[in-house]
Amino acid sequence: GVLHVSATFDSDSNKVVIAYMDNGNLGYGTAVVGTVSGTAISFGTAVLFESGETIYISAIFDSNSNKVVIAYADDDNSGYGTAIVGTVSGTSISFGTAVVYESAEVTYASATFDSNLNKVVIAYRDNGNSDYGTAVVGTVSGTSISFGTAVVFESASTRNTSATFDSNLNKVVIA
C-alpha cells in the first residue's frame, strides 16, 4: 500500500504529479505522473525520489520555475526535513539532488507556493525545537532549492500543519 500521499498539478506540462511513500518498496519516496483525459487518468512509470523511508510528504508546483517541489521527512536520515526538485517531461519526472532544510526531525510538513514572490514556503513541526511550529522559505534555481533561516510561528507544540497561499492579499496562511 501507499501512505503520506500528496498530489499537485503541473500547469506547464498539464500533468498531475502524485508523491507517496511506497510501503510495497521499503517505504521509499516515489512519484508518478498522471495524464487526465475526460474523466479518466493514466499514469507513467513510478520514479524514486528518495531511496529511504519517506514520510510527511507535501508536493507543490512552482509556476515560476515550472518545477515540482516535494517536501518530506527523510526517516533514514533521522527524520530531517528535506526537499527535492522535480522536472516533468512527458509522462515521467526526474529529480535533482535532495536538500535538507531542517537538520532535526520534522513532522506534519506542509508546503505551498507564493506566486507573488516566487518562493516555496514549508511549514512544519520542529521536533528538534520543542515541537514548535516553524516555517522556512525556499528558492528554486534550476533543479535545486536553497533555503533561508527557519522562523518559529508558534512557540508551542503544533500538529497537523497545513499551509496555503492567498493570492489576493499575497499572504501565506498556516493552519
PDB file of C-alpha atoms in Angstrom:
ATOM      1  CA  GLY A   1       0.000   0.000   0.000  1.00  0.00           C
ATOM      2  CA  VAL A   2       0.877   3.674  -0.040  1.00  0.00           C
ATOM      3  CA  LEU A   3       0.938   6.305   2.709  1.00  0.00           C
ATOM      4  CA  HIS A   4       1.628  10.043   3.022  1.00  0.00           C
ATOM      5  CA  VAL A   5       0.137  10.764  -0.421  1.00  0.00           C
ATOM      6  CA  SER A   6       0.324  14.291  -1.830  1.00  0.00           C
ATOM      7  CA  ALA A   7      -0.736  15.465  -5.291  1.00  0.00           C
ATOM      8  CA  THR A   8      -0.078  18.649  -7.239  1.00  0.00           C
ATOM      9  CA  PHE A   9      -0.847  19.992 -10.712  1.00  0.00           C
ATOM     10  CA  ASP A  10       1.947  20.978 -13.094  1.00  0.00           C
ATOM     11  CA  SER A  11       0.296  23.722 -15.148  1.00  0.00           C
ATOM     12  CA  ASP A  12       3.267  23.902 -17.531  1.00  0.00           C
ATOM     13  CA  SER A  13       3.005  20.296 -18.728  1.00  0.00           C
ATOM     14  CA  ASN A  14      -0.686  19.930 -17.777  1.00  0.00           C
ATOM     15  CA  LYS A  15       0.127  16.840 -15.744  1.00  0.00           C
ATOM     16  CA  VAL A  16      -0.707  15.705 -12.243  1.00  0.00           C
ATOM     17  CA  VAL A  17       2.158  14.567 -10.018  1.00  0.00           C
ATOM     18  CA  ILE A  18       1.450  12.253  -7.110  1.00  0.00           C
ATOM     19  CA  ALA A  19       4.148  11.713  -4.492  1.00  0.00           C
ATOM     20  CA  TYR A  20       3.850   8.967  -1.905  1.00  0.00           C
ATOM     21  CA  MET A  21       5.545   6.558   0.445  1.00  0.00           C
ATOM     22  CA  ASP A  22       5.626   3.142  -1.248  1.00  0.00           C
ATOM     23  CA  ASN A  23       5.073   0.594   1.513  1.00  0.00           C
ATOM     24  CA  GLY A  24       5.497  -2.168  -1.047  1.00  0.00           C
ATOM     25  CA  ASN A  25       9.052  -0.955  -1.671  1.00  0.00           C
ATOM     26  CA  LEU A  26      10.604  -0.347   1.770  1.00  0.00           C
ATOM     27  CA  GLY A  27       8.661   2.890   2.256  1.00  0.00           C
ATOM     28  CA  TYR A  28      10.710   4.677  -0.411  1.00  0.00           C
ATOM     29  CA  GLY A  29       9.669   8.118  -1.613  1.00  0.00           C
ATOM     30  CA  THR A  30       8.073   7.689  -5.029  1.00  0.00           C
ATOM     31  CA  ALA A  31       6.399   9.921  -7.598  1.00  0.00           C
ATOM     32  CA  VAL A  32       4.264   9.234 -10.636  1.00  0.00           C
ATOM     33  CA  VAL A  33       2.966  11.483 -13.425  1.00  0.00           C
ATOM     34  CA  GLY A  34      -0.712  11.319 -14.331  1.00  0.00           C
ATOM     35  CA  THR A  35      -2.439  12.477 -17.507  1.00  0.00           C
ATOM     36  CA  VAL A  36      -6.123  13.354 -17.285  1.00  0.00           C
ATOM     37  CA  SER A  37      -8.294  12.660 -20.310  1.00  0.00           C
ATOM     38  CA  GLY A  38     -12.031  13.242 -19.949  1.00  0.00           C
ATOM     39  CA  THR A  39     -12.997  11.533 -16.702  1.00  0.00           C
ATOM     40  CA  ALA A  40     -10.058   9.093 -16.744  1.00  0.00           C
ATOM     41  CA  ILE A  41      -6.428   9.330 -15.656  1.00  0.00           C
ATOM     42  CA  SER A  42      -3.464   7.311 -16.896  1.00  0.00           C
ATOM     43  CA  PHE A  43      -0.050   7.064 -15.266  1.00  0.00           C
ATOM     44  CA  GLY A  44       3.552   6.842 -16.376  1.00  0.00           C
ATOM     45  CA  THR A  45       6.176   4.720 -14.663  1.00  0.00           C
ATOM     46  CA  ALA A  46       6.771   5.469 -10.973  1.00  0.00           C
ATOM     47  CA  VAL A  47      10.131   7.114 -10.137  1.00  0.00           C
ATOM     48  CA  LEU A  48      12.004   7.120  -6.825  1.00  0.00           C
ATOM     49  CA  PHE A  49      12.893  10.494  -5.337  1.00  0.00           C
ATOM     50  CA  GLU A  50      14.218   9.107  -2.027  1.00  0.00           C
ATOM     51  CA  SER A  51      15.758   5.646  -1.540  1.00  0.00           C
ATOM     52  CA  GLY A  52      14.769   5.538   2.102  1.00  0.00           C
ATOM     53  CA  GLU A  53      11.642   5.616   4.234  1.00  0.00           C
ATOM     54  CA  THR A  54       9.863   8.843   3.392  1.00  0.00           C
ATOM     55  CA  ILE A  55       7.055  10.371   5.450  1.00  0.00           C
ATOM     56  CA  TYR A  56       5.101  13.644   5.804  1.00  0.00           C
ATOM     57  CA  ILE A  57       5.207  14.246   2.057  1.00  0.00           C
ATOM     58  CA  SER A  58       3.937  17.540   0.617  1.00  0.00           C
ATOM     59  CA  ALA A  59       4.155  18.162  -3.135  1.00  0.00           C
ATOM     60  CA  ILE A  60       3.608  21.582  -4.725  1.00  0.00           C
ATOM     61  CA  PHE A  61       4.175  23.210  -8.109  1.00  0.00           C
ATOM     62  CA  ASP A  62       6.451  26.233  -8.550  1.00  0.00           C
ATOM     63  CA  SER A  63       4.864  28.025 -11.519  1.00  0.00           C
ATOM     64  CA  ASN A  64       7.808  30.432 -11.817  1.00  0.00           C
ATOM     65  CA  SER A  65      10.442  27.761 -12.476  1.00  0.00           C
ATOM     66  CA  ASN A  66       7.903  25.201 -13.757  1.00  0.00           C
ATOM     67  CA  LYS A  67       9.200  22.669 -11.267  1.00  0.00           C
ATOM     68  CA  VAL A  68       7.557  20.340  -8.789  1.00  0.00           C
ATOM     69  CA  VAL A  69       8.877  20.586  -5.222  1.00  0.00           C
ATOM     70  CA  ILE A  70       8.419  17.702  -2.815  1.00  0.00           C
ATOM     71  CA  ALA A  71       8.994  18.352   0.882  1.00  0.00           C
ATOM     72  CA  TYR A  72       9.301  15.343   3.169  1.00  0.00           C
ATOM     73  CA  ALA A  73      10.871  13.865   6.262  1.00  0.00           C
ATOM     74  CA  ASP A  74      13.750  11.518   5.480  1.00  0.00           C
ATOM     75  CA  ASP A  75      13.322   8.760   8.048  1.00  0.00           C
ATOM     76  CA  ASP A  76      16.612   7.152   7.005  1.00  0.00           C
ATOM     77  CA  ASN A  77      18.344  10.439   7.915  1.00  0.00           C
ATOM     78  CA  SER A  78      16.929  10.955  11.432  1.00  0.00           C
ATOM     79  CA  GLY A  79      13.679  12.342  10.018  1.00  0.00           C
ATOM     80  CA  TYR A  80      15.389  15.527   8.786  1.00  0.00           C
ATOM     81  CA  GLY A  81      13.260  17.972   6.839  1.00  0.00           C
ATOM     82  CA  THR A  82      14.227  17.548   3.195  1.00  0.00           C
ATOM     83  CA  ALA A  83      13.094  18.864  -0.179  1.00  0.00           C
ATOM     84  CA  ILE A  84      13.756  17.891  -3.774  1.00  0.00           C
ATOM     85  CA  VAL A  85      13.002  19.487  -7.139  1.00  0.00           C
ATOM     86  CA  GLY A  86      11.342  17.504  -9.902  1.00  0.00           C
ATOM     87  CA  THR A  87      11.016  18.190 -13.626  1.00  0.00           C
ATOM     88  CA  VAL A  88       8.116  16.677 -15.553  1.00  0.00           C
ATOM     89  CA  SER A  89       8.847  15.525 -19.080  1.00  0.00           C
ATOM     90  CA  GLY A  90       6.190  13.642 -20.988  1.00  0.00           C
ATOM     91  CA  THR A  91       4.781  11.014 -18.646  1.00  0.00           C
ATOM     92  CA  SER A  92       7.837  10.879 -16.385  1.00  0.00           C
ATOM     93  CA  ILE A  93       9.590  13.025 -13.799  1.00  0.00           C
ATOM     94  CA  SER A  94      13.278  13.420 -12.978  1.00  0.00           C
ATOM     95  CA  PHE A  95      14.801  14.833  -9.810  1.00  0.00           C
ATOM     96  CA  GLY A  96      17.728  16.958  -8.723  1.00  0.00           C
ATOM     97  CA  THR A  97      19.669  16.380  -5.500  1.00  0.00           C
ATOM     98  CA  ALA A  98      17.772  16.404  -2.201  1.00  0.00           C
ATOM     99  CA  VAL A  99      18.422  19.369   0.122  1.00  0.00           C
ATOM    100  CA  VAL A 100      17.987  19.362   3.911  1.00  0.00           C
ATOM    101  CA  TYR A 101      16.007  22.389   5.158  1.00  0.00           C
ATOM    102  CA  GLU A 102      15.891  21.344   8.848  1.00  0.00           C
ATOM    103  CA  SER A 103      18.665  19.296  10.469  1.00  0.00           C
ATOM    104  CA  ALA A 104      16.269  17.828  13.009  1.00  0.00           C
ATOM    105  CA  GLU A 105      13.275  15.507  12.969  1.00  0.00           C
ATOM    106  CA  VAL A 106      10.338  17.132  11.190  1.00  0.00           C
ATOM    107  CA  THR A 107       6.692  16.069  11.296  1.00  0.00           C
ATOM    108  CA  TYR A 108       3.465  17.425   9.780  1.00  0.00           C
ATOM    109  CA  ALA A 109       5.229  19.297   6.971  1.00  0.00           C
ATOM    110  CA  SER A 110       3.071  21.242   4.523  1.00  0.00           C
ATOM    111  CA  ALA A 111       4.402  23.203   1.551  1.00  0.00           C
ATOM    112  CA  THR A 112       2.842  25.971  -0.513  1.00  0.00           C
ATOM    113  CA  PHE A 113       3.993  28.257  -3.341  1.00  0.00           C
ATOM    114  CA  ASP A 114       3.985  32.043  -3.014  1.00  0.00           C
ATOM    115  CA  SER A 115       3.313  33.081  -6.619  1.00  0.00           C
ATOM    116  CA  ASN A 116       3.856  36.765  -5.790  1.00  0.00           C
ATOM    117  CA  LEU A 117       7.454  36.409  -4.606  1.00  0.00           C
ATOM    118  CA  ASN A 118       8.079  33.086  -6.390  1.00  0.00           C
ATOM    119  CA  LYS A 119       9.060  31.323  -3.193  1.00  0.00           C
ATOM    120  CA  VAL A 120       8.270  27.947  -1.685  1.00  0.00           C
ATOM    121  CA  VAL A 121       7.168  28.004   1.961  1.00  0.00           C
ATOM    122  CA  ILE A 122       7.300  24.898   4.120  1.00  0.00           C
ATOM    123  CA  ALA A 123       5.518  24.895   7.492  1.00  0.00           C
ATOM    124  CA  TYR A 124       6.313  22.083   9.889  1.00  0.00           C
ATOM    125  CA  ARG A 125       6.628  20.868  13.444  1.00  0.00           C
ATOM    126  CA  ASP A 126      10.275  21.096  14.517  1.00  0.00           C
ATOM    127  CA  ASN A 127      10.764  18.102  16.807  1.00  0.00           C
ATOM    128  CA  GLY A 128      14.314  19.335  17.451  1.00  0.00           C
ATOM    129  CA  ASN A 129      12.984  22.574  18.971  1.00  0.00           C
ATOM    130  CA  SER A 130      10.247  21.638  21.456  1.00  0.00           C
ATOM    131  CA  ASP A 131       7.848  20.675  18.606  1.00  0.00           C
ATOM    132  CA  TYR A 132       7.394  24.368  17.781  1.00  0.00           C
ATOM    133  CA  GLY A 133       5.542  25.382  14.634  1.00  0.00           C
ATOM    134  CA  THR A 134       8.196  26.573  12.215  1.00  0.00           C
ATOM    135  CA  ALA A 135       8.360  27.814   8.627  1.00  0.00           C
ATOM    136  CA  VAL A 136      11.153  28.189   6.099  1.00  0.00           C
ATOM    137  CA  VAL A 137      11.352  29.873   2.696  1.00  0.00           C
ATOM    138  CA  GLY A 138      12.872  28.090  -0.285  1.00  0.00           C
ATOM    139  CA  THR A 139      14.020  29.362  -3.665  1.00  0.00           C
ATOM    140  CA  VAL A 140      14.118  27.057  -6.661  1.00  0.00           C
ATOM    141  CA  SER A 141      17.019  27.512  -9.080  1.00  0.00           C
ATOM    142  CA  GLY A 142      17.439  25.014 -11.895  1.00  0.00           C
ATOM    143  CA  THR A 143      16.970  21.559 -10.414  1.00  0.00           C
ATOM    144  CA  SER A 144      17.881  22.589  -6.866  1.00  0.00           C
ATOM    145  CA  ILE A 145      16.372  24.543  -3.996  1.00  0.00           C
ATOM    146  CA  SER A 146      18.021  26.701  -1.332  1.00  0.00           C
ATOM    147  CA  PHE A 147      16.588  27.833   1.986  1.00  0.00           C
ATOM    148  CA  GLY A 148      16.635  30.861   4.230  1.00  0.00           C
ATOM    149  CA  THR A 149      16.638  30.796   8.025  1.00  0.00           C
ATOM    150  CA  ALA A 150      13.731  28.988   9.644  1.00  0.00           C
ATOM    151  CA  VAL A 151      11.275  31.094  11.665  1.00  0.00           C
ATOM    152  CA  VAL A 152       9.087  29.945  14.568  1.00  0.00           C
ATOM    153  CA  PHE A 153       5.426  30.891  14.030  1.00  0.00           C
ATOM    154  CA  GLU A 154       4.063  29.126  17.140  1.00  0.00           C
ATOM    155  CA  SER A 155       6.118  28.789  20.317  1.00  0.00           C
ATOM    156  CA  ALA A 156       4.153  25.746  21.398  1.00  0.00           C
ATOM    157  CA  SER A 157       3.727  22.172  20.266  1.00  0.00           C
ATOM    158  CA  THR A 158       1.913  22.071  16.906  1.00  0.00           C
ATOM    159  CA  ARG A 159       0.386  19.241  14.896  1.00  0.00           C
ATOM    160  CA  ASN A 160      -1.335  18.647  11.547  1.00  0.00           C
ATOM    161  CA  THR A 161       0.038  21.808   9.931  1.00  0.00           C
ATOM    162  CA  SER A 162      -1.422  22.969   6.627  1.00  0.00           C
ATOM    163  CA  ALA A 163      -0.075  25.898   4.581  1.00  0.00           C
ATOM    164  CA  THR A 164      -1.689  27.683   1.640  1.00  0.00           C
ATOM    165  CA  PHE A 165      -1.180  30.902  -0.322  1.00  0.00           C
ATOM    166  CA  ASP A 166      -3.751  33.706  -0.549  1.00  0.00           C
ATOM    167  CA  SER A 167      -3.043  35.176  -3.997  1.00  0.00           C
ATOM    168  CA  ASN A 168      -5.495  38.037  -3.415  1.00  0.00           C
ATOM    169  CA  LEU A 169      -3.594  39.525  -0.454  1.00  0.00           C
ATOM    170  CA  ASN A 170      -0.253  37.837  -1.235  1.00  0.00           C
ATOM    171  CA  LYS A 171      -0.046  36.180   2.161  1.00  0.00           C
ATOM    172  CA  VAL A 172       0.844  32.684   3.293  1.00  0.00           C
ATOM    173  CA  VAL A 173      -1.743  31.235   5.678  1.00  0.00           C
ATOM    174  CA  ILE A 174      -0.768  28.425   8.054  1.00  0.00           C
ATOM    175  CA  ALA A 175      -3.464  26.487   9.861  1.00  0.00           C
TER     176      ALA A 175
END
